[in-house]
Short mmCIF file of C-alpha atoms and ligand atoms in Angstrom, two decimals:
data_model
loop_
_atom_site.label_atom_id
_atom_site.label_comp_id
_atom_site.label_asym_id
_atom_site.label_seq_id
_atom_site.Cartn_x
_atom_site.Cartn_y
_atom_site.Cartn_z
CA UNK A 1 -4.21 -19.54 -15.49
CA UNK A 2 -1.44 -18.04 -13.29
CA UNK A 3 -2.65 -15.16 -11.15
CA UNK A 4 -0.66 -12.05 -10.18
CA UNK A 5 0.37 -11.85 -6.52
CA UNK A 6 0.57 -8.29 -5.17
CA UNK A 7 1.65 -9.44 -1.72
CA UNK A 8 0.50 -9.00 1.84
CA UNK A 9 1.08 -5.68 3.62
CA UNK A 10 2.73 -5.79 7.06
CA UNK A 11 3.20 -9.60 6.83
CA UNK A 12 5.01 -9.90 10.20
CA UNK A 13 2.21 -8.10 12.04
CA UNK A 14 -0.45 -10.31 10.41
CA UNK A 15 1.49 -13.43 11.40
CA UNK A 16 2.02 -12.13 14.94
CA UNK A 17 -1.71 -11.40 15.36
CA UNK A 18 -2.68 -14.86 14.09
CA UNK A 19 -0.10 -16.62 16.32
CA UNK A 20 -1.18 -14.64 19.40
CA UNK A 21 -4.84 -15.37 18.66
CA UNK A 22 -4.09 -19.09 18.38
CA UNK A 23 -1.95 -19.07 21.52
CA UNK A 24 -4.65 -17.28 23.56
CA UNK A 25 -7.37 -19.70 22.46
CA UNK A 26 -5.16 -22.75 23.20
CA UNK A 27 -4.21 -21.28 26.60
CA UNK A 28 -7.91 -20.64 27.37
CA UNK A 29 -8.81 -24.25 26.60
CA UNK A 30 -5.98 -25.60 28.82
CA UNK A 31 -7.00 -23.20 31.60
CA UNK A 32 -10.60 -24.38 31.37
CA UNK A 33 -9.70 -28.07 31.38
CA UNK A 34 -7.36 -27.63 34.37
CA UNK A 35 -9.87 -25.68 36.49
CA UNK A 36 -13.35 -26.81 35.40
CA UNK A 37 -13.77 -29.16 38.41
CA UNK A 38 -12.34 -26.96 41.18
CA UNK A 39 -13.72 -23.52 40.11
CA UNK A 40 -16.06 -24.03 37.13
CA UNK A 41 -17.56 -20.49 37.24
CA UNK A 42 -14.22 -18.69 37.23
CA UNK A 43 -12.79 -21.12 34.64
CA UNK A 44 -15.71 -20.46 32.30
CA UNK A 45 -15.55 -16.69 32.68
CA UNK A 46 -11.78 -16.55 32.15
CA UNK A 47 -11.93 -18.91 29.18
CA UNK A 48 -14.69 -16.87 27.54
CA UNK A 49 -12.70 -13.66 27.99
CA UNK A 50 -9.47 -15.14 26.59
CA UNK A 51 -11.29 -16.77 23.65
CA UNK A 52 -12.95 -13.41 22.81
CA UNK A 53 -9.55 -11.66 22.79
CA UNK A 54 -8.02 -14.50 20.72
CA UNK A 55 -10.86 -14.34 18.20
CA UNK A 56 -10.38 -10.54 18.08
CA UNK A 57 -6.74 -11.09 17.08
CA UNK A 58 -7.82 -13.55 14.37
CA UNK A 59 -10.49 -11.19 13.02
CA UNK A 60 -7.96 -8.32 12.87
CA UNK A 61 -5.45 -10.55 11.02
CA UNK A 62 -8.20 -11.67 8.62
CA UNK A 63 -9.29 -8.07 8.00
CA UNK A 64 -5.69 -7.12 7.20
CA UNK A 65 -5.41 -10.00 4.71
CA UNK A 66 -8.73 -8.94 3.10
CA UNK A 67 -7.50 -5.31 2.94
CA UNK A 68 -4.35 -6.41 1.05
CA UNK A 69 -5.85 -9.11 -1.15
CA UNK A 70 -9.29 -7.69 -1.99
CA UNK A 71 -9.96 -4.09 -0.91
CA UNK A 72 -6.64 -2.63 -2.13
CA UNK A 73 -7.18 -4.03 -5.65
CA UNK A 74 -10.65 -2.43 -5.88
CA UNK A 75 -9.32 0.85 -4.50
CA UNK A 76 -6.45 0.83 -7.01
CA UNK A 77 -8.95 0.58 -9.88
CA UNK A 78 -11.09 3.36 -8.41
CA UNK A 79 -8.04 5.66 -8.10
CA UNK A 80 -6.77 4.92 -11.62
CA UNK A 81 -10.26 5.27 -13.14
CA UNK A 82 -10.26 8.78 -11.65
CA UNK A 83 -7.76 9.81 -14.37
CA UNK A 84 -8.82 10.17 -17.99
CA UNK A 85 -6.31 8.10 -19.99
CA UNK A 86 -5.15 8.75 -23.58
CA UNK A 87 -2.96 5.65 -23.58
CA UNK A 88 0.37 7.36 -24.39
CA UNK A 89 1.18 8.60 -20.88
CA UNK A 90 4.44 8.13 -19.02
CA UNK A 91 3.62 6.91 -15.52
CA UNK A 92 5.72 6.64 -12.35
CA UNK A 93 4.75 4.47 -9.36
CA UNK A 94 6.71 5.56 -6.26
CA UNK A 95 7.20 2.60 -3.89
CA UNK A 96 5.70 0.18 -6.42
CA UNK A 97 6.34 -2.99 -4.36
CA UNK A 98 5.02 -5.95 -6.37
CA UNK A 99 3.51 -3.59 -8.94
CA UNK A 100 -0.12 -3.08 -7.93
CA UNK A 101 -0.51 0.53 -9.13
CA UNK A 102 2.21 0.21 -11.76
CA UNK A 103 0.54 -2.70 -13.55
CA UNK A 104 -2.94 -1.19 -13.11
CA UNK A 105 -1.65 1.92 -14.90
CA UNK A 106 0.17 -0.14 -17.58
CA UNK A 107 -3.11 -1.92 -18.37
CA UNK A 108 -4.60 1.49 -19.24
CA UNK A 109 -1.75 2.36 -21.63
CA UNK A 110 -1.37 1.62 -25.35
CA UNK A 111 1.92 3.25 -26.34
CA UNK A 112 2.85 4.77 -22.96
CA UNK A 113 5.26 3.34 -20.38
CA UNK A 114 4.97 2.79 -16.63
CA UNK A 115 8.06 2.90 -14.40
CA UNK A 116 8.15 1.62 -10.83
CA UNK A 117 10.75 2.60 -8.24
CA UNK A 118 11.24 1.06 -4.82
CA UNK A 119 13.76 0.35 -2.06
CA UNK A 120 12.33 -3.20 -1.65
CA UNK A 121 11.75 -3.30 2.13
CA UNK A 122 10.69 -6.84 3.00
CA UNK A 123 9.05 -6.03 6.36
CA UNK A 124 6.26 -3.90 4.83
CA UNK A 125 5.27 -6.19 1.92
CA UNK A 126 5.67 -9.95 1.56
CA UNK A 127 8.02 -11.17 -1.20
CA UNK A 128 9.16 -7.63 -1.99
CA UNK A 129 11.94 -7.63 -4.59
CA UNK A 130 12.49 -6.17 -8.09
CA UNK A 131 11.63 -9.48 -9.82
CA UNK A 132 8.13 -9.65 -8.28
CA UNK A 133 6.57 -6.71 -10.23
CA UNK A 134 8.20 -7.97 -13.45
CA UNK A 135 6.70 -11.43 -12.85
CA UNK A 136 3.28 -9.90 -12.19
CA UNK A 137 3.59 -7.69 -15.29
CA UNK A 138 4.26 -10.81 -17.37
CA UNK A 139 1.28 -12.60 -15.85
CA UNK A 140 -0.93 -9.57 -16.62
CA UNK A 141 0.47 -9.32 -20.19
CA UNK A 142 1.96 -5.82 -19.81
CA UNK A 143 5.68 -6.60 -19.46
CA UNK A 144 6.55 -4.56 -22.58
CA UNK A 145 5.04 -1.42 -20.98
CA UNK A 146 6.71 -1.73 -17.57
CA UNK A 147 10.15 -0.78 -16.27
CA UNK A 148 11.53 -1.23 -12.75
CA UNK A 149 14.30 0.74 -11.03
CA UNK A 150 15.75 0.63 -7.52
CA UNK A 151 15.52 4.14 -6.13
CA UNK A 152 14.45 6.09 -3.07
CA UNK A 153 11.37 8.30 -3.28
CA UNK A 154 13.48 11.15 -1.84
CA UNK A 155 15.99 11.04 -4.72
CA UNK A 156 14.26 10.01 -7.91
CA UNK A 157 16.71 9.22 -10.74
CA UNK A 158 14.74 11.18 -13.37
CA UNK A 159 14.96 14.62 -14.86
CA UNK A 160 12.38 17.30 -14.18
CA UNK A 161 9.01 17.20 -15.99
CA UNK A 162 9.27 13.55 -17.04
CA UNK A 163 5.95 11.95 -16.16
CA UNK A 164 2.30 12.60 -17.07
CA UNK A 165 1.07 10.65 -14.06
CA UNK A 166 2.70 9.85 -10.70
CA UNK A 167 1.02 7.36 -8.38
CA UNK A 168 2.02 5.99 -5.00
CA UNK A 169 0.29 3.56 -2.66
CA UNK A 170 1.11 3.01 1.02
CA UNK A 171 4.77 3.89 0.48
CA UNK A 172 5.54 7.41 1.72
CA UNK A 173 4.35 6.85 5.33
CA UNK A 174 7.26 4.40 5.66
CA UNK A 175 9.58 7.43 5.63
CA UNK A 176 9.77 8.27 9.32
CA UNK A 177 10.34 12.02 9.51
CA UNK A 178 8.16 14.84 8.18
CA UNK A 179 11.04 16.72 6.50
CA UNK A 180 12.10 13.50 4.74
CA UNK A 181 8.53 12.87 3.53
CA UNK A 182 8.50 16.46 2.27
CA UNK A 183 11.58 15.59 0.16
CA UNK A 184 9.63 12.75 -1.48
CA UNK A 185 6.75 15.16 -2.25
CA UNK A 186 9.22 17.65 -3.76
CA UNK A 187 10.64 14.91 -5.96
CA UNK A 188 7.15 13.87 -7.10
CA UNK A 189 6.29 17.48 -8.00
CA UNK A 190 9.64 17.91 -9.76
CA UNK A 191 9.33 14.87 -12.05
CA UNK A 192 5.70 15.63 -13.00
CA UNK A 193 5.19 17.34 -16.36
CA UNK A 194 3.19 20.58 -16.40
CA UNK A 195 -0.43 19.45 -16.61
CA UNK A 196 0.56 16.11 -15.02
CA UNK A 197 -1.52 14.44 -12.32
CA UNK A 198 -0.63 12.77 -9.06
CA UNK A 199 -2.53 10.36 -6.79
CA UNK A 200 -1.06 9.32 -3.44
CA UNK A 201 -2.94 6.66 -1.47
CA UNK A 202 -1.63 6.33 2.07
CA UNK A 203 -2.31 6.30 5.78
CA UNK A 204 -1.47 8.70 8.68
CA UNK A 205 0.02 11.70 6.80
CA UNK A 206 -2.39 12.39 3.95
CA UNK A 207 -3.38 15.89 5.19
CA UNK A 208 0.35 16.69 5.38
CA UNK A 209 0.75 15.55 1.74
CA UNK A 210 -2.21 17.70 0.61
CA UNK A 211 -0.74 20.75 2.33
CA UNK A 212 2.76 19.96 1.01
CA UNK A 213 1.59 19.59 -2.60
CA UNK A 214 -0.33 22.87 -2.33
CA UNK A 215 2.80 24.62 -1.03
CA UNK A 216 4.74 23.18 -3.98
CA UNK A 217 2.32 24.99 -6.29
CA UNK A 218 0.15 22.06 -7.36
CA UNK A 219 -3.50 22.83 -8.00
CA UNK A 220 -6.81 20.94 -7.73
CA UNK A 221 -5.49 19.33 -4.54
CA UNK A 222 -8.19 17.00 -3.18
CA UNK A 223 -8.35 14.62 -0.24
CA UNK A 224 -10.73 11.65 -0.54
CA UNK A 225 -12.94 10.47 2.30
CA UNK A 226 -11.43 8.03 4.80
CA UNK A 227 -11.47 4.27 4.16
CA UNK A 228 -10.63 2.08 7.14
CA UNK A 229 -8.28 -0.57 5.77
CA UNK A 230 -5.75 -2.60 7.79
CA UNK A 231 -7.67 -0.99 10.74
CA UNK A 232 -6.05 2.32 9.74
CA UNK A 233 -7.54 5.51 8.30
CA UNK A 234 -6.48 5.70 4.64
CA UNK A 235 -7.08 8.48 2.11
CA UNK A 236 -6.07 9.41 -1.42
CA UNK A 237 -4.59 12.81 -2.24
CA UNK A 238 -4.93 13.91 -5.85
CA UNK A 239 -3.48 17.03 -7.48
CA UNK A 240 -2.39 18.55 -10.77
CA UNK A 241 0.81 20.40 -11.72
CA UNK A 242 -0.16 23.68 -13.43
C1 SAM B 1 3.19 -1.43 1.86
S1 SAM B 1 4.24 -1.51 0.47
C2 SAM B 1 3.13 -1.03 -0.83
C3 SAM B 1 3.59 -1.49 -2.18
C4 SAM B 1 2.67 -1.14 -3.35
N1 SAM B 1 2.69 0.27 -3.60
C5 SAM B 1 1.28 -1.62 -3.06
O1 SAM B 1 0.40 -0.80 -2.78
O2 SAM B 1 1.05 -2.83 -3.12
C6 SAM B 1 5.24 -0.05 0.64
C7 SAM B 1 6.36 0.00 -0.38
O3 SAM B 1 7.05 1.25 -0.28
C8 SAM B 1 8.43 0.99 -0.41
N2 SAM B 1 9.17 2.11 0.18
C9 SAM B 1 9.26 2.45 1.48
N3 SAM B 1 10.03 3.54 1.64
C10 SAM B 1 10.44 3.89 0.40
C11 SAM B 1 11.27 4.93 -0.10
N4 SAM B 1 11.85 5.82 0.72
N5 SAM B 1 11.49 5.00 -1.43
C12 SAM B 1 10.92 4.10 -2.27
N6 SAM B 1 10.12 3.10 -1.85
C13 SAM B 1 9.89 2.99 -0.55
C14 SAM B 1 8.63 -0.34 0.29
O4 SAM B 1 9.85 -0.96 -0.07
C15 SAM B 1 7.39 -1.09 -0.19
O5 SAM B 1 7.63 -1.75 -1.40
#
């Protein structure tokens, strides 16, 4: 059975950590072999220190892979199970990447539709392109409920009050400046229908999002507890448009 592939977050960083870990361990072994006869004590101590640092790099890389491949999938289901679904909702995933949230939402729909928008940055997610979420949707059997568009979170190509649910995972922190992130929040609030719900899972700026959504008039704004994934503090902000 083909399996969906939702990609690896920060693939270059994971590769860099693994390569540096390998290089440090190899260097430590060479250092030990070259010096074990002349200064065995120092060689042993230095080797042990370098191996520990190298293993630390490997463990961090492994934890990041686990965060992308295992933890994020469980977290996605927990976030989406937090909504009560009728099955006819219109859903928007902002920064959908390879379709993790988008397809999770589509699986909860019967007659509704899920739309994903993205700018397809390849440095933040491996294999990031518009075909990848469509391929995953086909593998998961929800291709008839999913639509993909290329668009920036700060300028969503939809009219006001279009979606019952807006979700976003690890996307908005990629927008560098606070005022620009605020634009994305304004767009999310604008395209939500009255009574619509939003869940933003992200790192670094989640308190800013909670405050921003409150200022935009959304109610029931809640911040989840922190989960440490990719060695970063991550939280989910949920809210409702009155
Ligand atoms: C780390 S990936 C996460 C993808 C997916 N949401 C997930 O959780 O697997 C971040 C995504 O946000 C997208 N992104 C970054 N800035 C964006 C923007 N201004 N507008 C739309 N998408 C953006 C990137 O192209 C990338 O696909």
